[in-house]
XYZ file of C-alpha atoms in Angstrom:
182
model
C 116.818 -91.289 21.312
C 113.849 -90.849 19.051
C 111.438 -93.570 18.198
C 109.334 -94.014 15.143
C 106.217 -95.823 14.332
C 107.322 -97.096 11.035
C 107.334 -100.425 8.844
C 109.092 -103.341 7.901
C 109.290 -104.690 4.383
C 108.508 -109.138 5.350
C 107.330 -111.415 2.368
C 108.343 -112.063 -1.108
C 108.942 -110.415 -4.428
C 105.413 -109.208 -5.582
C 103.767 -110.185 -2.081
C 105.228 -107.970 0.300
C 104.091 -107.785 3.594
C 104.609 -105.287 6.431
C 104.848 -105.203 10.205
C 104.249 -102.128 12.111
C 106.741 -101.737 14.917
C 108.379 -99.533 16.609
C 112.286 -98.658 16.290
C 114.922 -96.337 16.968
C 114.999 -93.836 14.249
C 118.935 -94.551 13.298
C 118.130 -98.271 12.631
C 117.575 -99.272 9.513
C 114.051 -100.071 7.800
C 114.624 -104.127 8.222
C 116.960 -103.881 11.611
C 115.988 -103.946 14.732
C 113.373 -102.828 16.447
C 111.360 -102.310 19.866
C 107.937 -103.914 19.362
C 105.976 -104.770 17.050
C 102.388 -103.295 17.546
C 100.756 -104.601 13.793
C 100.864 -105.802 11.243
C 99.538 -104.264 7.420
C 98.973 -106.620 3.935
C 98.102 -104.782 1.043
C 97.946 -108.018 -1.140
C 94.325 -108.545 0.201
C 91.180 -106.435 -1.038
C 90.616 -104.412 1.023
C 94.635 -103.980 2.510
C 94.381 -106.060 6.099
C 95.239 -103.892 9.234
C 95.905 -106.014 12.428
C 96.824 -102.985 15.165
C 97.280 -103.607 19.042
C 95.214 -100.212 19.937
C 96.382 -99.488 23.130
C 100.229 -99.854 22.737
C 99.969 -97.544 19.340
C 98.270 -95.078 21.052
C 100.803 -95.175 24.520
C 103.465 -95.106 21.717
C 101.927 -92.029 20.614
C 101.544 -90.312 23.869
C 105.204 -91.165 25.008
C 106.283 -89.136 21.392
C 107.197 -92.223 18.736
C 106.964 -90.358 15.847
C 105.057 -92.446 12.584
C 106.392 -92.283 9.336
C 103.093 -90.919 6.891
C 102.006 -94.639 5.883
C 101.708 -95.496 9.331
C 100.095 -92.066 10.061
C 97.216 -93.010 7.523
C 97.281 -96.054 8.788
C 96.552 -95.414 12.388
C 94.314 -92.676 11.571
C 91.698 -95.258 9.693
C 92.143 -97.055 12.298
C 91.079 -94.417 14.147
C 94.923 -94.067 17.018
C 95.095 -90.794 15.627
C 91.513 -89.375 16.678
C 91.631 -91.058 20.352
C 94.610 -89.198 21.425
C 93.272 -86.125 19.895
C 89.746 -86.996 21.932
C 92.239 -87.604 24.849
C 94.012 -84.295 24.688
C 91.035 -82.531 25.066
C 90.213 -84.468 28.109
C 93.103 -82.710 29.490
C 92.144 -79.341 28.460
C 88.497 -79.988 29.841
C 86.864 -79.427 27.161
C 85.168 -82.457 27.960
C 84.853 -85.633 29.254
C 86.436 -89.181 29.728
C 82.510 -90.237 28.847
C 81.832 -87.276 26.106
C 85.214 -88.820 24.099
C 84.574 -92.251 24.749
C 81.287 -91.600 22.747
C 82.471 -89.773 20.346
C 84.953 -92.472 19.193
C 82.472 -94.769 18.847
C 80.395 -93.020 16.995
C 82.932 -92.436 14.618
C 84.125 -96.396 14.780
C 80.492 -97.032 13.639
C 80.460 -94.621 11.153
C 83.331 -96.011 10.171
C 82.403 -99.847 9.996
C 79.791 -98.869 7.948
C 81.106 -97.542 5.483
C 83.942 -100.583 5.320
C 80.450 -102.395 5.302
C 79.323 -100.766 1.829
C 82.332 -100.951 0.356
C 82.981 -104.003 0.806
C 78.664 -105.092 -0.230
C 79.421 -102.971 -3.530
C 82.889 -104.752 -4.410
C 81.537 -108.407 -4.243
C 78.391 -106.962 -6.359
C 80.718 -105.911 -9.035
C 82.473 -109.025 -8.932
C 78.826 -111.073 -8.872
C 78.508 -108.654 -12.299
C 81.504 -109.356 -13.251
C 80.835 -113.105 -12.999
C 77.509 -112.801 -15.220
C 78.489 -110.879 -17.866
C 81.493 -113.245 -17.967
C 79.270 -116.164 -18.247
C 76.783 -114.413 -20.338
C 79.512 -114.136 -22.860
C 80.079 -117.247 -22.649
C 77.135 -119.168 -23.491
C 76.648 -116.517 -26.179
C 79.704 -118.450 -27.491
C 78.881 -121.294 -27.173
C 75.978 -121.385 -28.796
C 77.666 -119.529 -31.825
C 79.560 -122.446 -31.855
C 76.464 -124.365 -31.530
C 75.387 -123.034 -34.805
C 78.839 -123.419 -37.026
C 78.745 -126.968 -35.953
C 75.452 -127.825 -36.678
C 76.027 -125.728 -40.004
C 78.694 -128.123 -40.850
C 76.901 -130.691 -39.870
C 74.211 -129.941 -42.083
C 76.362 -129.133 -45.096
C 78.119 -132.521 -44.574
C 74.901 -134.266 -44.107
C 73.991 -132.352 -47.518
C 77.195 -133.061 -49.787
C 76.579 -136.997 -48.389
C 73.025 -137.021 -49.403
C 73.739 -135.527 -53.083
C 76.901 -137.288 -53.274
C 74.803 -140.683 -52.818
C 72.116 -139.461 -55.691
C 74.771 -138.966 -57.796
C 75.818 -142.538 -57.371
C 72.356 -143.562 -57.351
C 72.074 -142.311 -61.126
C 74.352 -142.938 -62.003
C 74.123 -146.336 -60.616
C 70.540 -146.365 -62.277
C 71.405 -145.333 -66.105
C 74.082 -148.237 -65.723
C 71.290 -150.733 -65.347
C 68.670 -149.338 -67.890
C 71.787 -149.839 -70.015
C 72.073 -153.686 -68.325
C 68.524 -154.141 -68.937
C 67.929 -152.708 -72.309
C 69.752 -155.078 -74.398
C 68.808 -158.230 -72.156
C 64.851 -156.975 -73.038
C 65.787 -156.510 -76.920
């Protein structure tokens, strides 16, 4: 029986997530599996991976073959590096302590890179929010100026209409007063 480490599809349309499972190579994608060793959620930014490191390493050591996508996930999580380092220990190139030290150094550099990416993403989002807010303020200011100008035009038109009405009323009063004065 050949075993594979692969993804199963779960979730619903436009929001899929994937359990990482150990399955017989003949089983269908979403069919029976031997063991679930983690999950992969590409819907988050950055994608979320939860993985049982020891079980993944165990299954790789007993001959399970990962699919290309799972191989990438295992590589990013360091499982393939640990398998490689364990191979070096078996060959006598270095001891277990050196392998563990190398793995920890890789893990720390990986965490620093992930944190740098997260802060860069957060800064980018903050800058986009500031730009959107500044654009919204500019639009609101332009609308306020247009409203103020329209109000001023209406006030000027109203004052002009009142002045015209007063001018018409004034000659009418003069004509009524003029015959009375004679």
